[in-house]
Short mmCIF file of C-alpha atoms in Angstrom, two decimals:
data_model
loop_
_atom_site.label_atom_id
_atom_site.label_comp_id
_atom_site.label_asym_id
_atom_site.label_seq_id
_atom_site.Cartn_x
_atom_site.Cartn_y
_atom_site.Cartn_z
CA MET A 331 100.85 124.40 117.50
CA THR A 332 99.73 122.20 114.61
CA ASN A 333 100.35 121.67 110.91
CA VAL A 334 97.61 122.17 108.33
CA VAL A 335 96.77 120.26 105.15
CA VAL A 336 94.74 122.11 102.51
CA VAL A 337 92.80 119.96 100.04
CA GLY A 338 90.10 120.63 97.48
CA SER A 339 86.83 118.94 98.35
CA GLN A 340 85.26 119.06 94.87
CA TRP A 341 86.77 118.89 91.36
CA GLY A 342 89.41 121.52 92.05
CA ASP A 343 89.27 125.26 91.36
CA GLU A 344 87.66 125.85 94.76
CA GLY A 345 89.75 128.94 95.52
CA LYS A 346 92.65 127.27 97.32
CA GLY A 347 95.12 129.97 96.29
CA LYS A 348 93.64 132.72 98.44
CA ILE A 349 93.14 130.43 101.43
CA VAL A 350 96.66 129.01 101.21
CA ASP A 351 98.08 132.52 100.95
CA TRP A 352 96.00 133.60 103.97
CA LEU A 353 97.29 130.62 105.96
CA SER A 354 100.87 130.92 104.70
CA GLU A 355 101.26 134.17 106.62
CA ARG A 356 100.90 132.03 109.77
CA ALA A 357 103.12 129.21 108.49
CA ASP A 358 106.88 128.80 108.39
CA VAL A 359 107.03 126.21 105.59
CA VAL A 360 104.61 125.66 102.68
CA VAL A 361 104.79 122.26 100.96
CA ARG A 362 103.35 121.28 97.58
CA PHE A 363 102.83 117.49 97.77
CA GLN A 364 101.27 116.23 94.51
CA GLY A 365 100.35 117.06 90.93
CA GLY A 366 102.22 118.97 88.29
CA HIS A 367 101.89 122.23 86.41
CA ASN A 368 98.38 121.31 85.31
CA ALA A 369 96.98 123.09 88.35
CA GLY A 370 97.25 126.73 89.27
CA HIS A 371 96.58 129.18 92.06
CA THR A 372 95.82 132.86 91.64
CA LEU A 373 96.90 135.07 94.53
CA VAL A 374 95.91 138.72 94.93
CA ILE A 375 98.22 140.53 97.36
CA ASP A 376 97.95 144.30 97.81
CA GLY A 377 96.36 144.51 94.38
CA THR A 378 99.10 142.50 92.65
CA VAL A 379 98.02 139.26 90.95
CA TYR A 380 100.38 136.29 91.09
CA LYS A 381 99.66 133.15 89.07
CA LEU A 382 101.45 130.09 90.43
CA SER A 383 101.49 126.55 89.12
CA LEU A 384 104.44 124.53 90.43
CA LEU A 385 105.72 126.98 93.01
CA PRO A 386 104.18 126.68 96.49
CA SER A 387 102.09 129.72 97.41
CA GLY A 388 104.38 130.64 100.30
CA VAL A 389 107.19 131.79 97.99
CA VAL A 390 105.51 135.15 97.47
CA ARG A 391 106.08 136.04 101.13
CA ASP A 392 109.41 136.97 102.71
CA GLY A 393 110.66 134.63 105.39
CA LYS A 394 108.65 131.62 104.23
CA LEU A 395 110.20 128.46 102.82
CA GLY A 396 108.48 126.84 99.84
CA VAL A 397 108.98 123.11 99.29
CA ILE A 398 108.17 120.97 96.24
CA GLY A 399 107.78 117.44 97.56
CA ASN A 400 108.55 114.07 96.02
CA GLY A 401 104.87 113.56 95.15
CA VAL A 402 105.05 116.32 92.54
CA VAL A 403 106.11 115.72 88.93
CA ILE A 404 108.22 118.65 87.74
CA ASP A 405 108.62 120.07 84.26
CA PRO A 406 111.98 121.84 84.73
CA HIS A 407 111.41 124.22 81.85
CA ALA A 408 107.99 125.21 83.22
CA LEU A 409 109.50 125.72 86.67
CA ILE A 410 112.31 127.90 85.35
CA SER A 411 109.79 129.94 83.36
CA GLU A 412 107.59 130.38 86.44
CA MET A 413 110.55 131.54 88.51
CA GLN A 414 111.41 134.05 85.81
CA ASN A 415 107.84 135.36 85.83
CA MET A 416 108.10 135.85 89.57
CA ALA A 417 111.40 137.67 89.16
CA ASP A 418 109.71 139.97 86.64
CA GLN A 419 107.21 140.79 89.41
CA GLY A 420 110.00 141.57 91.85
CA ILE A 421 110.23 138.24 93.71
CA VAL A 422 113.53 136.43 93.20
CA ILE A 423 113.25 132.70 93.90
CA ASP A 424 116.54 131.54 95.40
CA GLU A 425 117.60 128.68 97.68
CA SER A 426 116.40 130.56 100.74
CA ARG A 427 112.84 130.55 99.39
CA LEU A 428 112.57 127.17 97.67
CA LYS A 429 113.65 123.55 98.13
CA ILE A 430 112.91 120.68 95.72
CA ALA A 431 112.85 117.03 96.73
CA ASP A 432 115.84 115.27 95.19
CA ASN A 433 113.64 112.20 94.56
CA ALA A 434 110.93 114.11 92.65
CA THR A 435 110.19 112.90 89.09
CA LEU A 436 110.90 115.10 86.07
CA ILE A 437 108.53 115.72 83.16
CA LEU A 438 110.31 115.63 79.81
CA SER A 439 109.34 116.70 76.30
CA LEU A 440 108.56 113.08 75.44
CA HIS A 441 105.91 113.05 78.16
CA ARG A 442 104.21 116.13 76.75
CA GLU A 443 104.28 114.65 73.26
CA LEU A 444 102.83 111.32 74.38
CA ASP A 445 100.08 113.11 76.31
CA ALA A 446 99.09 115.05 73.18
CA PHE A 447 99.27 111.98 70.93
CA ARG A 448 96.89 110.10 73.20
CA GLU A 449 94.43 112.95 73.59
CA ASP A 450 94.31 113.47 69.83
CA ALA A 451 93.64 109.78 69.28
CA ALA A 452 91.01 109.73 72.02
CA SER A 453 89.30 112.80 70.58
CA ASN A 454 88.82 110.95 67.32
CA SER A 455 87.26 107.98 69.12
CA GLY A 456 85.17 110.04 71.57
CA THR A 457 87.00 108.74 74.66
CA LYS A 458 89.21 111.70 75.62
CA ILE A 459 89.84 112.45 79.30
CA GLY A 460 90.43 116.17 78.85
CA THR A 461 94.04 116.38 80.06
CA THR A 462 96.04 119.60 79.84
CA ARG A 463 98.52 117.84 77.50
CA ARG A 464 101.39 118.82 79.78
CA GLY A 465 102.83 115.34 80.27
CA ILE A 466 101.62 114.84 83.84
CA GLY A 467 100.05 111.40 83.35
CA PRO A 468 102.90 109.89 81.30
CA ALA A 469 105.44 111.15 83.88
CA TYR A 470 103.54 109.44 86.70
CA GLU A 471 103.39 106.28 84.57
CA ASP A 472 107.18 106.28 84.28
CA LYS A 473 107.49 106.87 88.01
CA VAL A 474 105.35 103.83 88.80
CA GLY A 475 107.12 101.87 86.06
CA ARG A 476 110.47 102.55 87.81
CA ARG A 477 112.06 104.17 84.77
CA ALA A 478 111.66 107.87 85.63
CA ILE A 479 114.42 110.46 85.56
CA ARG A 480 114.48 112.25 88.92
CA VAL A 481 115.98 115.50 90.14
CA MET A 482 118.96 113.74 91.73
CA ASP A 483 119.86 112.15 88.38
CA LEU A 484 120.81 115.56 87.00
CA ALA A 485 123.82 115.52 89.32
CA ASN A 486 125.29 112.27 88.00
CA LEU A 487 126.11 112.48 84.31
CA GLU A 488 127.89 109.10 84.42
CA THR A 489 124.72 107.13 85.18
CA LEU A 490 122.27 109.40 83.33
CA PRO A 491 122.84 107.87 79.84
CA ALA A 492 121.84 104.38 81.02
CA LYS A 493 118.69 105.77 82.63
CA ILE A 494 117.79 107.58 79.41
CA ASP A 495 118.31 104.39 77.38
CA ARG A 496 115.97 102.48 79.69
CA LEU A 497 113.36 105.22 79.41
CA LEU A 498 113.60 105.34 75.61
CA THR A 499 113.28 101.56 75.28
CA HIS A 500 109.77 102.00 76.62
CA HIS A 501 108.82 105.26 74.93
CA ASN A 502 110.15 104.47 71.48
CA ALA A 503 108.15 101.25 71.46
CA LEU A 504 105.05 103.30 72.28
CA ARG A 505 105.84 105.83 69.57
CA ARG A 506 106.32 103.13 66.96
CA GLY A 507 102.90 101.77 67.88
CA LEU A 508 101.41 105.24 67.46
CA GLY A 509 103.15 105.73 64.12
CA LYS A 510 105.38 108.49 65.50
CA PRO A 511 109.13 108.95 64.98
CA GLU A 512 111.51 107.56 67.60
CA ILE A 513 113.44 109.86 69.91
CA VAL A 514 117.23 110.06 69.73
CA HIS A 515 119.14 109.59 73.00
CA GLN A 516 121.16 112.79 72.59
CA VAL A 517 118.00 114.92 72.40
CA ILE A 518 116.93 113.88 75.91
CA PHE A 519 120.48 114.09 77.29
CA ASP A 520 120.83 117.65 76.01
CA GLU A 521 117.38 118.55 77.32
CA LEU A 522 118.33 117.44 80.82
CA THR A 523 121.82 118.90 80.94
CA SER A 524 120.49 122.26 79.74
CA VAL A 525 118.44 122.67 82.93
CA ALA A 526 120.66 120.92 85.46
CA ASP A 527 122.49 124.04 86.64
CA ARG A 528 119.18 125.87 87.23
CA ILE A 529 117.47 123.04 89.14
CA LEU A 530 120.22 121.38 91.19
CA PRO A 531 120.87 124.29 93.59
CA PHE A 532 117.35 123.79 94.98
CA ARG A 533 117.54 120.03 95.58
CA GLU A 534 117.13 118.82 99.13
CA ARG A 535 116.38 115.72 101.19
CA VAL A 536 112.91 117.07 101.83
CA TRP A 537 111.89 114.26 104.19
CA HIS A 538 114.85 115.19 106.40
CA LEU A 539 114.21 118.91 106.15
CA LEU A 540 110.56 118.52 107.21
CA ASP A 541 111.47 116.19 110.06
CA ARG A 542 113.94 118.79 111.30
CA GLU A 543 111.38 121.61 110.96
CA THR A 544 108.78 119.56 112.84
CA LYS A 545 111.16 118.96 115.73
CA LYS A 546 111.91 122.71 115.82
CA GLY A 547 108.18 123.41 116.22
CA SER A 548 107.79 125.08 112.82
CA ARG A 549 104.31 125.43 111.40
CA ILE A 550 104.00 123.52 108.13
CA LEU A 551 101.27 124.13 105.57
CA PHE A 552 100.64 121.35 103.03
CA GLU A 553 99.20 122.58 99.77
CA GLY A 554 97.31 120.20 97.49
CA ALA A 555 96.39 120.66 93.84
CA GLN A 556 93.18 119.72 91.99
CA GLY A 557 90.39 118.29 94.16
CA THR A 558 89.22 115.10 95.85
CA LEU A 559 86.89 114.13 92.99
CA LEU A 560 89.93 114.11 90.68
CA ASP A 561 91.84 111.65 92.87
CA ILE A 562 93.16 108.67 90.88
CA ASP A 563 91.49 106.24 93.35
CA HIS A 564 88.60 108.18 94.88
CA GLY A 565 87.55 110.41 91.99
CA THR A 566 85.26 110.05 88.99
CA TYR A 567 87.56 107.55 87.27
CA PRO A 568 88.72 107.59 84.49
CA PHE A 569 88.04 111.33 84.30
CA VAL A 570 90.59 112.09 86.99
CA THR A 571 94.14 113.35 87.42
CA SER A 572 97.14 111.00 87.66
CA SER A 573 97.92 111.36 91.36
CA ASN A 574 96.29 110.99 94.74
CA THR A 575 94.82 114.35 95.71
CA VAL A 576 93.43 113.38 99.13
CA ALA A 577 94.93 114.55 102.42
CA GLY A 578 96.78 111.30 103.08
CA GLN A 579 99.02 112.06 100.11
CA ALA A 580 100.48 115.01 102.05
CA ALA A 581 102.47 112.46 104.05
CA ALA A 582 103.47 110.19 101.16
CA GLY A 583 104.22 113.12 98.85
CA SER A 584 106.51 114.89 101.30
CA GLY A 585 108.14 112.17 103.40
CA LEU A 586 106.71 113.39 106.69
CA GLY A 587 104.88 110.86 108.86
CA PRO A 588 101.04 110.95 108.81
CA GLY A 589 100.92 111.65 112.54
CA SER A 590 102.38 115.10 111.82
CA LEU A 591 99.73 116.24 109.35
CA GLY A 592 97.49 117.98 111.90
CA TYR A 593 94.35 119.88 110.86
CA ILE A 594 92.73 118.94 107.53
CA LEU A 595 91.06 121.93 105.86
CA GLY A 596 88.79 121.22 102.90
CA ILE A 597 88.35 124.11 100.46
CA THR A 598 84.74 124.10 99.27
CA LYS A 599 83.11 126.37 96.71
CA ALA A 600 79.56 127.51 97.55
CA TYR A 601 78.46 126.02 94.24
CA THR A 602 80.16 123.38 92.05
CA THR A 603 82.45 123.55 89.01
CA ARG A 604 84.60 121.20 87.02
CA VAL A 605 86.91 121.50 84.02
CA GLY A 606 87.16 118.93 81.26
CA GLU A 607 85.23 115.74 80.65
CA GLY A 608 83.41 113.50 83.10
CA PRO A 609 80.19 113.23 85.12
CA PHE A 610 78.69 116.28 86.81
CA PRO A 611 75.32 115.49 88.42
CA THR A 612 74.32 119.10 89.25
CA GLU A 613 75.60 120.78 86.07
CA LEU A 614 73.50 123.70 84.85
CA ASN A 615 73.33 124.18 81.10
CA ASP A 616 71.06 127.22 81.42
CA GLU A 617 71.10 130.90 82.32
CA VAL A 618 71.85 130.15 85.98
CA GLY A 619 74.95 128.15 85.02
CA GLN A 620 76.00 130.98 82.73
CA PHE A 621 75.40 133.49 85.54
CA LEU A 622 77.61 131.53 87.95
CA GLY A 623 80.36 131.18 85.35
CA GLU A 624 80.40 134.87 84.45
CA ARG A 625 80.00 136.21 88.00
CA GLY A 626 82.55 133.74 89.36
CA HIS A 627 85.08 134.31 86.53
CA GLU A 628 85.20 130.56 86.04
CA PHE A 629 88.19 130.12 83.78
CA GLY A 630 91.20 127.91 84.51
CA THR A 631 94.30 129.67 85.90
CA VAL A 632 96.62 127.46 83.84
CA THR A 633 94.56 126.53 80.77
CA GLY A 634 92.07 129.37 80.44
CA ARG A 635 89.38 126.77 79.80
CA SER A 636 85.81 127.61 80.82
CA ARG A 637 84.59 125.69 83.85
CA ARG A 638 81.27 123.88 83.87
CA CYS A 639 79.03 125.23 86.64
CA GLY A 640 76.27 123.73 88.77
CA TRP A 641 74.53 123.73 92.14
CA PHE A 642 76.29 122.73 95.35
CA ASP A 643 76.46 118.94 95.70
CA SER A 644 76.47 117.99 99.37
CA VAL A 645 76.75 114.29 98.53
CA LEU A 646 80.12 114.75 96.88
CA VAL A 647 81.47 117.05 99.57
CA ARG A 648 80.25 114.77 102.38
CA GLN A 649 82.14 111.94 100.68
CA ALA A 650 85.24 114.16 100.45
CA VAL A 651 84.94 114.96 104.17
CA SER A 652 85.10 111.23 104.85
CA THR A 653 87.94 110.26 102.50
CA ASN A 654 90.13 113.16 103.63
CA GLY A 655 89.27 113.22 107.32
CA ILE A 656 88.35 116.89 106.94
CA ASP A 657 88.16 118.78 110.24
CA GLY A 658 86.62 121.94 108.82
CA ILE A 659 85.99 123.67 105.51
CA ALA A 660 86.82 127.02 104.00
CA LEU A 661 83.69 128.00 102.07
CA THR A 662 84.54 130.22 99.10
CA LYS A 663 82.70 132.33 96.52
CA LEU A 664 79.51 132.74 98.52
CA ASP A 665 79.28 136.23 97.01
CA VAL A 666 78.88 134.80 93.49
CA MET A 667 75.34 133.71 94.40
CA ASP A 668 74.24 137.16 95.57
CA GLY A 669 70.93 138.06 93.91
CA LEU A 670 69.70 134.57 93.02
CA LYS A 671 66.00 134.24 93.92
CA GLU A 672 66.31 130.57 94.83
CA ILE A 673 69.24 128.26 95.42
CA LYS A 674 69.31 124.50 95.14
CA ILE A 675 71.46 122.03 97.06
CA CYS A 676 71.84 118.42 95.95
CA VAL A 677 71.02 116.22 98.96
CA GLY A 678 70.97 112.78 97.31
CA TYR A 679 70.78 110.89 94.02
CA MET A 680 68.27 108.65 92.29
CA LEU A 681 69.85 105.61 90.63
CA ASP A 682 67.60 103.22 88.70
CA GLY A 683 64.62 104.16 90.85
CA GLU A 684 66.45 103.92 94.20
CA ARG A 685 67.64 106.86 96.30
CA ILE A 686 71.31 106.72 97.32
CA ASP A 687 73.51 109.00 99.43
CA TYR A 688 76.91 108.41 97.80
CA LEU A 689 78.64 108.75 94.44
CA PRO A 690 78.90 105.31 92.82
CA ALA A 691 82.39 104.24 91.73
CA SER A 692 81.06 102.77 88.47
CA GLN A 693 81.34 105.03 85.44
CA GLY A 694 78.11 103.60 84.05
CA GLN A 695 76.21 104.27 87.27
CA GLN A 696 77.65 107.77 87.54
CA ALA A 697 76.20 108.52 84.11
CA ARG A 698 72.71 107.40 85.24
CA ILE A 699 72.34 109.20 88.57
CA GLU A 700 69.91 112.10 88.92
CA PRO A 701 70.25 114.74 91.65
CA VAL A 702 67.65 115.19 94.38
CA TYR A 703 67.42 118.85 95.34
CA GLN A 704 66.49 120.87 98.39
CA ILE A 705 65.40 124.41 97.49
CA LEU A 706 66.35 127.39 99.63
CA GLU A 707 65.39 131.03 99.36
CA GLY A 708 68.11 133.26 97.96
CA TRP A 709 69.11 136.64 99.38
CA ASN A 710 68.78 140.21 98.09
CA GLY A 711 71.63 141.73 100.08
CA THR A 712 75.31 141.39 99.28
CA THR A 713 77.86 139.12 100.88
CA ALA A 714 80.77 140.52 98.84
CA GLY A 715 83.50 141.82 101.09
CA ALA A 716 81.82 140.71 104.33
CA ARG A 717 84.25 140.25 107.21
CA SER A 718 81.87 139.19 109.99
CA TRP A 719 78.70 137.13 110.36
CA ALA A 720 76.81 140.34 111.12
CA ASP A 721 77.61 141.58 107.60
CA LEU A 722 75.81 138.63 105.97
CA PRO A 723 72.13 138.56 104.95
CA ALA A 724 70.07 136.18 107.10
CA GLN A 725 69.34 133.85 104.18
CA ALA A 726 73.06 133.62 103.38
CA VAL A 727 73.76 132.55 106.95
CA LYS A 728 70.96 129.99 106.67
CA TYR A 729 72.56 128.62 103.49
CA VAL A 730 75.94 128.25 105.18
CA ARG A 731 74.41 126.48 108.17
CA GLN A 732 72.55 124.10 105.90
CA VAL A 733 75.78 123.27 104.05
CA GLU A 734 77.49 122.49 107.37
CA GLU A 735 74.69 120.17 108.42
CA LEU A 736 74.53 118.31 105.11
CA ILE A 737 78.27 117.68 104.74
CA GLY A 738 78.96 116.89 108.39
CA ALA A 739 81.77 119.43 108.85
CA PRO A 740 81.87 122.97 110.26
CA VAL A 741 82.85 126.10 108.37
CA ALA A 742 86.22 127.20 109.72
CA MET A 743 86.65 130.06 107.25
CA LEU A 744 84.31 131.91 104.91
CA SER A 745 85.67 133.76 101.88
CA THR A 746 83.60 136.59 100.42
CA SER A 747 85.86 137.92 97.64
CA PRO A 748 89.26 137.21 96.03
CA GLU A 749 90.88 139.74 98.40
CA ARG A 750 92.63 137.95 101.26
CA ASP A 751 91.20 140.23 103.98
CA ASP A 752 87.61 139.56 102.91
CA THR A 753 87.55 136.46 105.08
CA ILE A 754 85.43 135.53 108.08
CA LEU A 755 87.50 133.41 110.46
CA VAL A 756 85.52 131.03 112.64
CA HIS A 757 88.39 128.78 113.71
CA ASP A 758 92.10 129.24 112.99
CA PRO A 759 93.30 125.87 111.62
CA PHE A 760 96.77 126.54 113.07
CA GLN A 761 95.44 126.69 116.62
CA ASP A 762 96.01 123.63 118.80
#
């Protein structure tokens, strides 16, 4: 029996929701270990669509425990709203379904406001990152700056005022510099006390809980948000998210030792998309890119923003395989490419006249790289809804095999539609 870590191997939006839901049926505990409510998963179960952001995917299933780890930054109002939405769909989130790390950082209204102020200023100067303006980055800044308000602080009203004062010393100085009004202490105190009774019943020493579950032999599924190329260290900096999105963060963001992580499953879309600003070597600003976007319904679960679309980039995914230690991939949305006469795969880059096989860390070099393509024949048949290799057109199988060879990792699962049962299982990640 092993644990499984699910990570995105591109810029996010690879279809992790369906795969995590498929795996959660085999898991006992599902842990969200990084990010905030700027990422979302769409689950389709028996025809019902669930849209999750902060809640781990396992909460939609009876008998599964969802855990929000210390690596997540939590907007309490967004979490309460999400739980209410689930209740409206017939799933009541109580303490038997959800635990929240007592040392997780909270996102406050001042974080959302600062995020928006900065993006507005950056838009005027042409340097915007393309954040979701939900306060994720500023909350992580306060965490690293050792001035964050955490879940456990909601339980101690005697020490909370001093923590708020320390936080406001920093934020009001920033707001003065931005020409914005200062925040009054009581506003933040009232904001926190208004949610305390709704959040505190879920708090838990998550590191201890997971250690106990590991010793019991429970299967634990670690659920990441965003994708490897949005990692604060390993992504296309500065056009990245504010946390580490790679598999190693599953340990740091939950409190469980790295030796317990187990199988690393990289979710990989059969083409490439990204949301927001930043480099995208294989982007298609033509009818093929439009075709992929429309056929693939490429709109953000949380933001509704259109995703930029392009050909599969094996260089990026091969790099993600290395930085995550990926054991196998779940290849998604193969069916979106049904009917294309030819399909291109990026197999390298040209940089200043030299061919390279990696994504440079330099922003300037990233802007100058040009993709080198291998061209494959498309397929006329359909892959949509296929549940075995025999159901796939020969050229589709050839494409999958070529992807495996180029990225240096096998396909463990192949998804052929949003429906959870339209999945070809090659290797069960939960097997020893």
